Amino acid sequence: MRQISPASITRQLWRLRQFGLIKTVVHGYRYYLTRLGRSTIAAACRITQQSIVPALAYATP
């Protein structure tokens, strides 16, 4: 498994906060998903299950 640097994690968290997908817990270093974040993850899972996985099944020789 590839190690992720602390700087990379910080950048990714910053981007997710900028997009409004996560928010920080008050007085802490924890994050939670916003309503937009939950719906985005649900949409990505649905796209993966209904489009990408079946396409990969037909692409294998």
Coordinates of N, CA, C and O in Angstrom, one line a residue:
M1 N 0.8 -1.2 0.0 CA 0.0 0.0 0.0 C 0.9 1.2 0.0 O 1.9 1.3 0.7
R2 N 0.5 2.2 -0.8 CA 1.3 3.4 -0.9 C 1.1 4.4 0.3 O 0.0 4.6 0.7
Q3 N 2.2 4.9 0.8 CA 2.1 5.8 1.9 C 1.7 7.2 1.4 O 2.2 7.7 0.4
I4 N 0.9 7.9 2.1 CA 0.5 9.3 1.8 C 1.1 10.2 2.7 O 1.1 10.0 3.9
S5 N 1.7 11.2 2.2 CA 2.4 12.2 3.1 C 1.4 13.1 3.8 O 0.3 13.3 3.3
P6 N 1.8 13.6 5.0 CA 0.9 14.5 5.7 C 0.5 15.7 4.9 O -0.6 16.2 5.0
A7 N 1.5 16.2 4.1 CA 1.2 17.4 3.3 C 0.1 17.1 2.2 O -0.8 17.9 2.0
S8 N 0.1 15.9 1.7 CA -0.9 15.5 0.7 C -2.3 15.3 1.4 O -3.3 15.7 0.8
I9 N -2.3 14.8 2.6 CA -3.6 14.6 3.3 C -4.1 16.0 3.6 O -5.3 16.3 3.4
T10 N -3.3 16.9 4.0 CA -3.7 18.3 4.3 C -4.3 19.0 3.1 O -5.4 19.6 3.2
R11 N -3.7 18.8 1.9 CA -4.2 19.4 0.7 C -5.5 18.8 0.3 O -6.5 19.5 -0.1
Q12 N -5.7 17.5 0.4 CA -6.9 16.8 0.1 C -8.1 17.3 1.0 O -9.2 17.5 0.5
L13 N -7.8 17.4 2.3 CA -8.8 17.9 3.2 C -9.2 19.3 2.9 O -10.4 19.7 3.0
W14 N -8.2 20.1 2.6 CA -8.5 21.5 2.3 C -9.4 21.6 1.0 O -10.4 22.4 1.0
R15 N -9.1 20.8 0.0 CA -10.0 20.8 -1.2 C -11.4 20.3 -0.9 O -12.3 20.9 -1.4
L16 N -11.5 19.3 -0.1 CA -12.9 18.8 0.3 C -13.6 19.9 1.1 O -14.8 20.0 0.8
R17 N -12.9 20.6 1.9 CA -13.6 21.7 2.6 C -14.0 22.8 1.7 O -15.1 23.4 1.8
Q18 N -13.1 23.1 0.7 CA -13.4 24.2 -0.2 C -14.7 23.9 -1.1 O -15.4 24.7 -1.5
F19 N -14.8 22.6 -1.4 CA -16.0 22.1 -2.2 C -17.2 22.0 -1.4 O -18.3 21.8 -1.9
G20 N -17.1 22.1 -0.1 CA -18.3 22.0 0.8 C -18.7 20.6 1.1 O -19.8 20.3 1.5
L21 N -17.8 19.6 0.9 CA -18.1 18.2 1.1 C -17.9 17.8 2.5 O -18.5 16.8 3.0
I22 N -17.0 18.4 3.3 CA -16.7 18.1 4.7 C -16.7 19.4 5.5 O -16.5 20.5 4.9
K23 N -16.9 19.3 6.8 CA -16.8 20.4 7.7 C -16.0 19.9 8.9 O -16.1 18.7 9.2
T24 N -15.4 20.8 9.6 CA -14.6 20.4 10.8 C -15.6 20.4 12.0 O -16.5 21.2 12.1
V25 N -15.3 19.5 13.0 CA -16.0 19.5 14.2 C -15.4 20.6 15.1 O -14.2 20.9 15.1
V26 N -16.3 21.4 15.8 CA -15.8 22.5 16.6 C -14.9 22.0 17.6 O -15.1 21.0 18.3
H27 N -13.8 22.8 17.8 CA -12.7 22.5 18.7 C -12.1 21.1 18.6 O -11.9 20.4 19.6
G28 N -11.9 20.7 17.4 CA -11.3 19.4 17.2 C -10.7 19.2 15.8 O -10.7 20.1 15.0
Y29 N -10.1 18.1 15.6 CA -9.4 17.8 14.3 C -10.2 16.8 13.5 O -9.6 16.2 12.6
R30 N -11.4 16.6 13.9 CA -12.2 15.6 13.1 C -13.1 16.3 12.1 O -13.4 17.5 12.2
Y31 N -13.5 15.5 11.1 CA -14.4 16.1 10.1 C -15.6 15.2 9.9 O -15.7 14.1 10.4
Y32 N -16.7 15.8 9.4 CA -17.9 15.1 9.1 C -18.3 15.5 7.7 O -18.0 16.6 7.2
L33 N -19.1 14.6 7.1 CA -19.6 14.8 5.7 C -20.8 15.8 5.8 O -21.7 15.6 6.7
T34 N -20.9 16.7 4.9 CA -22.1 17.6 4.8 C -23.1 16.8 4.1 O -22.9 15.8 3.5
R35 N -24.3 17.4 4.0 CA -25.4 16.8 3.2 C -24.9 16.7 1.7 O -25.2 15.7 1.1
L36 N -24.2 17.7 1.2 CA -23.7 17.6 -0.2 C -22.7 16.5 -0.3 O -22.7 15.8 -1.3
G37 N -21.8 16.3 0.7 CA -20.8 15.3 0.7 C -21.5 13.9 0.6 O -21.0 13.0 -0.1
R38 N -22.5 13.7 1.5 CA -23.2 12.4 1.5 C -23.9 12.1 0.1 O -23.8 11.0 -0.4
S39 N -24.5 13.1 -0.5 CA -25.2 12.9 -1.7 C -24.2 12.7 -2.9 O -24.4 11.9 -3.8
T40 N -23.0 13.3 -2.8 CA -22.0 13.1 -3.8 C -21.4 11.7 -3.7 O -21.2 11.1 -4.8
I41 N -21.2 11.2 -2.5 CA -20.7 9.8 -2.4 C -21.7 8.9 -2.9 O -21.4 7.9 -3.6
A42 N -23.0 9.1 -2.6 CA -24.0 8.2 -3.0 C -24.1 8.2 -4.6 O -24.3 7.1 -5.2
A43 N -24.0 9.3 -5.2 CA -24.0 9.4 -6.6 C -22.8 8.7 -7.3 O -22.9 8.0 -8.2
A44 N -21.6 8.9 -6.7 CA -20.4 8.2 -7.2 C -20.5 6.7 -7.1 O -20.1 6.0 -8.0
C45 N -21.1 6.2 -6.0 CA -21.3 4.8 -5.8 C -22.2 4.2 -6.8 O -22.0 3.2 -7.4
R46 N -23.3 5.0 -7.1 CA -24.3 4.5 -8.0 C -23.8 4.5 -9.4 O -24.0 3.5 -10.2
I47 N -23.0 5.5 -9.8 CA -22.4 5.5 -11.1 C -21.4 4.4 -11.3 O -21.4 3.7 -12.3
T48 N -20.6 4.1 -10.2 CA -19.7 3.0 -10.3 C -20.4 1.7 -10.5 O -20.0 0.8 -11.3
Q49 N -21.5 1.4 -9.7 CA -22.2 0.2 -9.8 C -22.9 0.0 -11.1 O -23.0 -1.1 -11.6
Q50 N -23.5 1.1 -11.6 CA -24.4 0.9 -12.8 C -23.7 1.1 -14.1 O -24.2 0.7 -15.2
S51 N -22.5 1.8 -14.1 CA -21.9 2.1 -15.4 C -20.5 1.5 -15.5 O -20.2 0.8 -16.5
I52 N -19.6 1.8 -14.5 CA -18.2 1.4 -14.6 C -18.0 -0.1 -14.5 O -17.4 -0.7 -15.3
V53 N -18.6 -0.7 -13.5 CA -18.4 -2.1 -13.2 C -19.0 -3.0 -14.4 O -18.3 -3.9 -14.9
P54 N -20.2 -2.7 -14.9 CA -20.7 -3.5 -16.1 C -19.8 -3.3 -17.3 O -19.6 -4.2 -18.1
A55 N -19.3 -2.1 -17.5 CA -18.4 -1.8 -18.6 C -17.1 -2.6 -18.5 O -16.6 -3.1 -19.5
L56 N -16.6 -2.7 -17.3 CA -15.4 -3.5 -17.1 C -15.7 -5.0 -17.4 O -14.8 -5.7 -17.9
A57 N -16.8 -5.5 -17.1 CA -17.2 -6.9 -17.2 C -17.2 -7.2 -18.7 O -16.8 -8.3 -19.1
Y58 N -17.6 -6.3 -19.6 CA -17.7 -6.6 -21.0 C -16.3 -6.3 -21.7 O -16.1 -6.8 -22.8
A59 N -15.5 -5.5 -21.0 CA -14.2 -5.2 -21.6 C -13.1 -6.3 -21.5 O -12.2 -6.3 -22.2
T60 N -13.3 -7.2 -20.6 CA -12.3 -8.3 -20.4 C -12.4 -9.3 -21.5 O -13.5 -9.7 -21.8
P61 N -11.3 -9.7 -22.0 CA -11.3 -10.7 -23.1 C -11.6 -12.1 -22.6 O -11.5 -12.5 -21.6

